[in-house]
mmCIF file with all atom_site columns, C-alpha atoms in Angstrom:
data_model
loop_
_atom_site.group_PDB
_atom_site.id
_atom_site.type_symbol
_atom_site.label_atom_id
_atom_site.label_alt_id
_atom_site.label_comp_id
_atom_site.label_asym_id
_atom_site.label_entity_id
_atom_site.label_seq_id
_atom_site.pdbx_PDB_ins_code
_atom_site.Cartn_x
_atom_site.Cartn_y
_atom_site.Cartn_z
_atom_site.occupancy
_atom_site.B_iso_or_equiv
_atom_site.pdbx_formal_charge
_atom_site.auth_seq_id
_atom_site.auth_comp_id
_atom_site.auth_asym_id
_atom_site.auth_atom_id
_atom_site.pdbx_PDB_model_num
ATOM 1   C CA . MET A 1 1   ? 34.932 21.695  -20.056 1.00 0.00 ? 1191 MET A CA 1
ATOM 2   C CA . THR A 1 2   ? 31.405 22.908  -21.831 1.00 0.00 ? 1192 THR A CA 1
ATOM 3   C CA . ARG A 1 3   ? 28.543 23.725  -19.630 1.00 0.00 ? 1193 ARG A CA 1
ATOM 4   C CA . ILE A 1 4   ? 25.220 21.881  -19.531 1.00 0.00 ? 1194 ILE A CA 1
ATOM 5   C CA . ASP A 1 5   ? 22.438 23.668  -21.259 1.00 0.00 ? 1195 ASP A CA 1
ATOM 6   C CA . PRO A 1 6   ? 19.990 25.012  -18.734 1.00 0.00 ? 1196 PRO A CA 1
ATOM 7   C CA . ARG A 1 7   ? 17.208 23.360  -20.425 1.00 0.00 ? 1197 ARG A CA 1
ATOM 8   C CA . VAL A 1 8   ? 18.770 19.991  -20.325 1.00 0.00 ? 1198 VAL A CA 1
ATOM 9   C CA . ARG A 1 9   ? 19.351 20.506  -16.742 1.00 0.00 ? 1199 ARG A CA 1
ATOM 10  C CA . LEU A 1 10  ? 16.067 21.445  -16.046 1.00 0.00 ? 1200 LEU A CA 1
ATOM 11  C CA . PHE A 1 11  ? 14.568 18.471  -18.085 1.00 0.00 ? 1201 PHE A CA 1
ATOM 12  C CA . VAL A 1 12  ? 17.048 16.107  -16.422 1.00 0.00 ? 1202 VAL A CA 1
ATOM 13  C CA . ILE A 1 13  ? 15.799 17.267  -12.874 1.00 0.00 ? 1203 ILE A CA 1
ATOM 14  C CA . LYS A 1 14  ? 12.201 17.092  -13.960 1.00 0.00 ? 1204 LYS A CA 1
ATOM 15  C CA . ALA A 1 15  ? 12.767 13.615  -15.134 1.00 0.00 ? 1205 ALA A CA 1
ATOM 16  C CA . PHE A 1 16  ? 14.357 12.423  -11.964 1.00 0.00 ? 1206 PHE A CA 1
ATOM 17  C CA . ARG A 1 17  ? 11.518 13.971  -9.913  1.00 0.00 ? 1207 ARG A CA 1
ATOM 18  C CA . ILE A 1 18  ? 8.719  11.963  -12.079 1.00 0.00 ? 1208 ILE A CA 1
ATOM 19  C CA . THR A 1 19  ? 10.968 8.708   -11.576 1.00 0.00 ? 1209 THR A CA 1
ATOM 20  C CA . SER A 1 20  ? 11.234 9.417   -7.828  1.00 0.00 ? 1210 SER A CA 1
ATOM 21  C CA . TRP A 1 21  ? 7.774  9.438   -7.311  1.00 0.00 ? 1211 TRP A CA 1
ATOM 22  C CA . LEU A 1 22  ? 7.085  6.436   -9.977  1.00 0.00 ? 1212 LEU A CA 1
ATOM 23  C CA . LEU A 1 23  ? 9.631  4.353   -7.647  1.00 0.00 ? 1213 LEU A CA 1
ATOM 24  C CA . ALA A 1 24  ? 7.753  5.494   -4.453  1.00 0.00 ? 1214 ALA A CA 1
ATOM 25  C CA . LEU A 1 25  ? 4.477  4.333   -5.882  1.00 0.00 ? 1215 LEU A CA 1
ATOM 26  C CA . ALA A 1 26  ? 6.123  1.289   -7.177  1.00 0.00 ? 1216 ALA A CA 1
ATOM 27  C CA . ILE A 1 27  ? 7.454  0.608   -3.507  1.00 0.00 ? 1217 ILE A CA 1
ATOM 28  C CA . VAL A 1 28  ? 3.797  1.097   -1.902  1.00 0.00 ? 1218 VAL A CA 1
ATOM 29  C CA . ILE A 1 29  ? 2.188  -1.210  -4.395  1.00 0.00 ? 1219 ILE A CA 1
ATOM 30  C CA . LEU A 1 30  ? 4.627  -3.886  -4.070  1.00 0.00 ? 1220 LEU A CA 1
ATOM 31  C CA . SER A 1 31  ? 4.721  -3.749  -0.203  1.00 0.00 ? 1221 SER A CA 1
ATOM 32  C CA . LEU A 1 32  ? 1.009  -3.580  0.107   1.00 0.00 ? 1222 LEU A CA 1
ATOM 33  C CA . VAL A 1 33  ? -0.195 -6.046  -2.257  1.00 0.00 ? 1223 VAL A CA 1
ATOM 34  C CA . PRO A 1 34  ? -1.067 -9.411  -0.592  1.00 0.00 ? 1224 PRO A CA 1
ATOM 35  C CA . ALA A 1 35  ? 1.674  -11.656 -0.708  1.00 0.00 ? 1225 ALA A CA 1
ATOM 36  C CA . SER A 1 36  ? 0.464  -14.102 -3.024  1.00 0.00 ? 1226 SER A CA 1
ATOM 37  C CA . LEU A 1 37  ? 0.229  -11.294 -5.784  1.00 0.00 ? 1227 LEU A CA 1
ATOM 38  C CA . ARG A 1 38  ? 3.881  -9.754  -4.948  1.00 0.00 ? 1228 ARG A CA 1
ATOM 39  C CA . PRO A 1 39  ? 6.336  -10.787 -7.580  1.00 0.00 ? 1229 PRO A CA 1
ATOM 40  C CA . GLU A 1 40  ? 9.230  -12.730 -6.540  1.00 0.00 ? 1230 GLU A CA 1
ATOM 41  C CA . THR A 1 41  ? 12.791 -12.825 -7.760  1.00 0.00 ? 1231 THR A CA 1
ATOM 42  C CA . ASP A 1 42  ? 15.749 -15.116 -7.180  1.00 0.00 ? 1232 ASP A CA 1
ATOM 43  C CA . LEU A 1 43  ? 17.548 -12.333 -5.284  1.00 0.00 ? 1233 LEU A CA 1
ATOM 44  C CA . PRO A 1 44  ? 17.955 -12.257 -1.463  1.00 0.00 ? 1234 PRO A CA 1
ATOM 45  C CA . HIS A 1 45  ? 14.891 -10.400 0.158   1.00 0.00 ? 1235 HIS A CA 1
ATOM 46  C CA . ALA A 1 46  ? 17.252 -7.995  1.735   1.00 0.00 ? 1236 ALA A CA 1
ATOM 47  C CA . LEU A 1 47  ? 18.995 -7.030  -1.705  1.00 0.00 ? 1237 LEU A CA 1
ATOM 48  C CA . GLU A 1 48  ? 15.555 -6.741  -3.166  1.00 0.00 ? 1238 GLU A CA 1
ATOM 49  C CA . HIS A 1 49  ? 14.626 -4.013  -0.663  1.00 0.00 ? 1239 HIS A CA 1
ATOM 50  C CA . PHE A 1 50  ? 18.257 -2.535  -0.813  1.00 0.00 ? 1240 PHE A CA 1
ATOM 51  C CA . ALA A 1 51  ? 17.891 -2.281  -4.815  1.00 0.00 ? 1241 ALA A CA 1
ATOM 52  C CA . ILE A 1 52  ? 14.675 -0.557  -5.063  1.00 0.00 ? 1242 ILE A CA 1
ATOM 53  C CA . PHE A 1 53  ? 15.323 1.953   -2.045  1.00 0.00 ? 1243 PHE A CA 1
ATOM 54  C CA . VAL A 1 54  ? 18.798 3.032   -3.342  1.00 0.00 ? 1244 VAL A CA 1
ATOM 55  C CA . ALA A 1 55  ? 17.526 3.510   -6.531  1.00 0.00 ? 1245 ALA A CA 1
ATOM 56  C CA . THR A 1 56  ? 14.376 5.697   -5.144  1.00 0.00 ? 1246 THR A CA 1
ATOM 57  C CA . GLY A 1 57  ? 17.097 7.601   -2.974  1.00 0.00 ? 1247 GLY A CA 1
ATOM 58  C CA . ILE A 1 58  ? 19.464 8.411   -6.216  1.00 0.00 ? 1248 ILE A CA 1
ATOM 59  C CA . ALA A 1 59  ? 16.183 9.678   -8.115  1.00 0.00 ? 1249 ALA A CA 1
ATOM 60  C CA . PHE A 1 60  ? 15.024 12.005  -5.139  1.00 0.00 ? 1250 PHE A CA 1
ATOM 61  C CA . GLY A 1 61  ? 18.451 13.028  -4.574  1.00 0.00 ? 1251 GLY A CA 1
ATOM 62  C CA . ILE A 1 62  ? 19.029 14.046  -8.006  1.00 0.00 ? 1252 ILE A CA 1
ATOM 63  C CA . GLY A 1 63  ? 15.606 15.521  -8.453  1.00 0.00 ? 1253 GLY A CA 1
ATOM 64  C CA . TYR A 1 64  ? 15.514 17.306  -5.193  1.00 0.00 ? 1254 TYR A CA 1
ATOM 65  C CA . GLY A 1 65  ? 19.134 17.596  -4.520  1.00 0.00 ? 1255 GLY A CA 1
ATOM 66  C CA . ARG A 1 66  ? 18.999 21.139  -2.874  1.00 0.00 ? 1256 ARG A CA 1
ATOM 67  C CA . ARG A 1 67  ? 16.755 19.806  -0.102  1.00 0.00 ? 1257 ARG A CA 1
ATOM 68  C CA . SER A 1 68  ? 18.911 16.776  0.834   1.00 0.00 ? 1258 SER A CA 1
ATOM 69  C CA . ARG A 1 69  ? 18.325 16.898  4.594   1.00 0.00 ? 1259 ARG A CA 1
ATOM 70  C CA . LEU A 1 70  ? 14.588 17.071  4.291   1.00 0.00 ? 1260 LEU A CA 1
ATOM 71  C CA . VAL A 1 71  ? 14.547 14.442  1.420   1.00 0.00 ? 1261 VAL A CA 1
ATOM 72  C CA . ALA A 1 72  ? 16.548 12.290  3.770   1.00 0.00 ? 1262 ALA A CA 1
ATOM 73  C CA . LEU A 1 73  ? 14.131 12.664  6.513   1.00 0.00 ? 1263 LEU A CA 1
ATOM 74  C CA . TRP A 1 74  ? 11.271 12.195  4.337   1.00 0.00 ? 1264 TRP A CA 1
ATOM 75  C CA . LEU A 1 75  ? 12.873 8.899   2.818   1.00 0.00 ? 1265 LEU A CA 1
ATOM 76  C CA . VAL A 1 76  ? 13.172 7.441   6.639   1.00 0.00 ? 1266 VAL A CA 1
ATOM 77  C CA . ILE A 1 77  ? 9.766  8.339   7.384   1.00 0.00 ? 1267 ILE A CA 1
ATOM 78  C CA . PHE A 1 78  ? 8.593  6.781   4.289   1.00 0.00 ? 1268 PHE A CA 1
ATOM 79  C CA . ALA A 1 79  ? 10.370 3.499   4.942   1.00 0.00 ? 1269 ALA A CA 1
ATOM 80  C CA . GLY A 1 80  ? 8.776  3.364   8.096   1.00 0.00 ? 1270 GLY A CA 1
ATOM 81  C CA . ALA A 1 81  ? 5.284  4.181   7.013   1.00 0.00 ? 1271 ALA A CA 1
ATOM 82  C CA . VAL A 1 82  ? 5.438  1.453   4.407   1.00 0.00 ? 1272 VAL A CA 1
ATOM 83  C CA . GLU A 1 83  ? 6.595  -1.224  7.035   1.00 0.00 ? 1273 GLU A CA 1
ATOM 84  C CA . LEU A 1 84  ? 3.836  -0.157  9.396   1.00 0.00 ? 1274 LEU A CA 1
ATOM 85  C CA . ALA A 1 85  ? 1.190  -0.173  6.794   1.00 0.00 ? 1275 ALA A CA 1
ATOM 86  C CA . GLN A 1 86  ? 1.970  -3.908  6.207   1.00 0.00 ? 1276 GLN A CA 1
ATOM 87  C CA . PHE A 1 87  ? 0.286  -4.515  9.742   1.00 0.00 ? 1277 PHE A CA 1
ATOM 88  C CA . ALA A 1 88  ? -2.859 -3.965  7.943   1.00 0.00 ? 1278 ALA A CA 1
ATOM 89  C CA . ILE A 1 89  ? -2.294 -6.330  4.922   1.00 0.00 ? 1279 ILE A CA 1
ATOM 90  C CA . PRO A 1 90  ? -3.254 -10.286 5.556   1.00 0.00 ? 1280 PRO A CA 1
ATOM 91  C CA . GLY A 1 91  ? -0.049 -12.159 4.927   1.00 0.00 ? 1281 GLY A CA 1
ATOM 92  C CA . ARG A 1 92  ? 2.467  -9.151  5.310   1.00 0.00 ? 1282 ARG A CA 1
ATOM 93  C CA . HIS A 1 93  ? 4.823  -8.576  7.932   1.00 0.00 ? 1283 HIS A CA 1
ATOM 94  C CA . ALA A 1 94  ? 6.481  -5.611  9.046   1.00 0.00 ? 1284 ALA A CA 1
ATOM 95  C CA . ARG A 1 95  ? 10.163 -6.222  9.988   1.00 0.00 ? 1285 ARG A CA 1
ATOM 96  C CA . LEU A 1 96  ? 12.483 -3.782  11.725  1.00 0.00 ? 1286 LEU A CA 1
ATOM 97  C CA . GLY A 1 97  ? 15.246 -5.512  9.508   1.00 0.00 ? 1287 GLY A CA 1
ATOM 98  C CA . ASP A 1 98  ? 13.608 -4.156  6.700   1.00 0.00 ? 1288 ASP A CA 1
ATOM 99  C CA . PHE A 1 99  ? 12.914 -0.935  7.684   1.00 0.00 ? 1289 PHE A CA 1
ATOM 100 C CA . ILE A 1 100 ? 16.638 -0.451  8.719   1.00 0.00 ? 1290 ILE A CA 1
ATOM 101 C CA . VAL A 1 101 ? 17.608 -1.742  5.173   1.00 0.00 ? 1291 VAL A CA 1
ATOM 102 C CA . ASP A 1 102 ? 15.062 0.501   3.462   1.00 0.00 ? 1292 ASP A CA 1
ATOM 103 C CA . ALA A 1 103 ? 16.227 3.379   5.288   1.00 0.00 ? 1293 ALA A CA 1
ATOM 104 C CA . LEU A 1 104 ? 19.985 3.095   4.988   1.00 0.00 ? 1294 LEU A CA 1
ATOM 105 C CA . ALA A 1 105 ? 19.578 2.312   1.259   1.00 0.00 ? 1295 ALA A CA 1
ATOM 106 C CA . ALA A 1 106 ? 17.421 5.255   0.519   1.00 0.00 ? 1296 ALA A CA 1
ATOM 107 C CA . CYS A 1 107 ? 19.990 7.546   2.373   1.00 0.00 ? 1297 CYS A CA 1
ATOM 108 C CA . ILE A 1 108 ? 22.902 5.825   0.617   1.00 0.00 ? 1298 ILE A CA 1
ATOM 109 C CA . GLY A 1 109 ? 21.282 6.518   -2.603  1.00 0.00 ? 1299 GLY A CA 1
ATOM 110 C CA . LEU A 1 110 ? 20.547 10.116  -1.693  1.00 0.00 ? 1300 LEU A CA 1
ATOM 111 C CA . ALA A 1 111 ? 24.183 10.470  -0.444  1.00 0.00 ? 1301 ALA A CA 1
ATOM 112 C CA . MET A 1 112 ? 25.592 9.090   -3.970  1.00 0.00 ? 1302 MET A CA 1
ATOM 113 C CA . ALA A 1 113 ? 23.446 11.420  -5.803  1.00 0.00 ? 1303 ALA A CA 1
ATOM 114 C CA . SER A 1 114 ? 24.546 14.327  -3.892  1.00 0.00 ? 1304 SER A CA 1
ATOM 115 C CA . PHE A 1 115 ? 28.147 13.417  -4.269  1.00 0.00 ? 1305 PHE A CA 1
ATOM 116 C CA . VAL A 1 116 ? 27.823 13.308  -8.007  1.00 0.00 ? 1306 VAL A CA 1
ATOM 117 C CA . ALA A 1 117 ? 26.083 16.379  -8.068  1.00 0.00 ? 1307 ALA A CA 1
ATOM 118 C CA . GLN A 1 118 ? 28.695 18.298  -6.060  1.00 0.00 ? 1308 GLN A CA 1
ATOM 119 C CA . ARG A 1 119 ? 31.572 16.796  -8.116  1.00 0.00 ? 1309 ARG A CA 1
ATOM 120 C CA . THR A 1 120 ? 29.682 17.814  -11.363 1.00 0.00 ? 1310 THR A CA 1
ATOM 121 C CA . LEU A 1 121 ? 28.879 21.346  -10.075 1.00 0.00 ? 1311 LEU A CA 1
ATOM 122 C CA . ALA A 1 122 ? 32.582 21.749  -8.803  1.00 0.00 ? 1312 ALA A CA 1
ATOM 123 C CA . SER A 1 123 ? 33.852 20.710  -12.194 1.00 0.00 ? 1313 SER A CA 1
ATOM 124 C CA . GLY A 1 124 ? 31.681 23.451  -14.002 1.00 0.00 ? 1314 GLY A CA 1
ATOM 125 C CA . ILE A 1 125 ? 29.420 20.877  -15.895 1.00 0.00 ? 1315 ILE A CA 1
#
């Protein structure tokens, strides 16, 4: 097997770090805009939450994989903070169910990224 050039590895990590923060920003914006300005999809509400948070967990997991426990804690706190902040927005509602889906999805994404990273390192790539 060929090894990945360290410059490519560093580029990938930096790209995922940027992506992770952009996804977190998107979550904040989409969660805190008035309900009338929030885009709607045909997907079920819980699936929308799951998808964005699992993607965020994956991005943070790849970008900050060496700190996975700290990242997991931060993602759970972030999910709770986003839900609680919705109390201050007219027409928005904080839901325990959303928090549970968000926190679990973020941790699942993080675990997926960690699993892939460990397999990649074990194979020598």
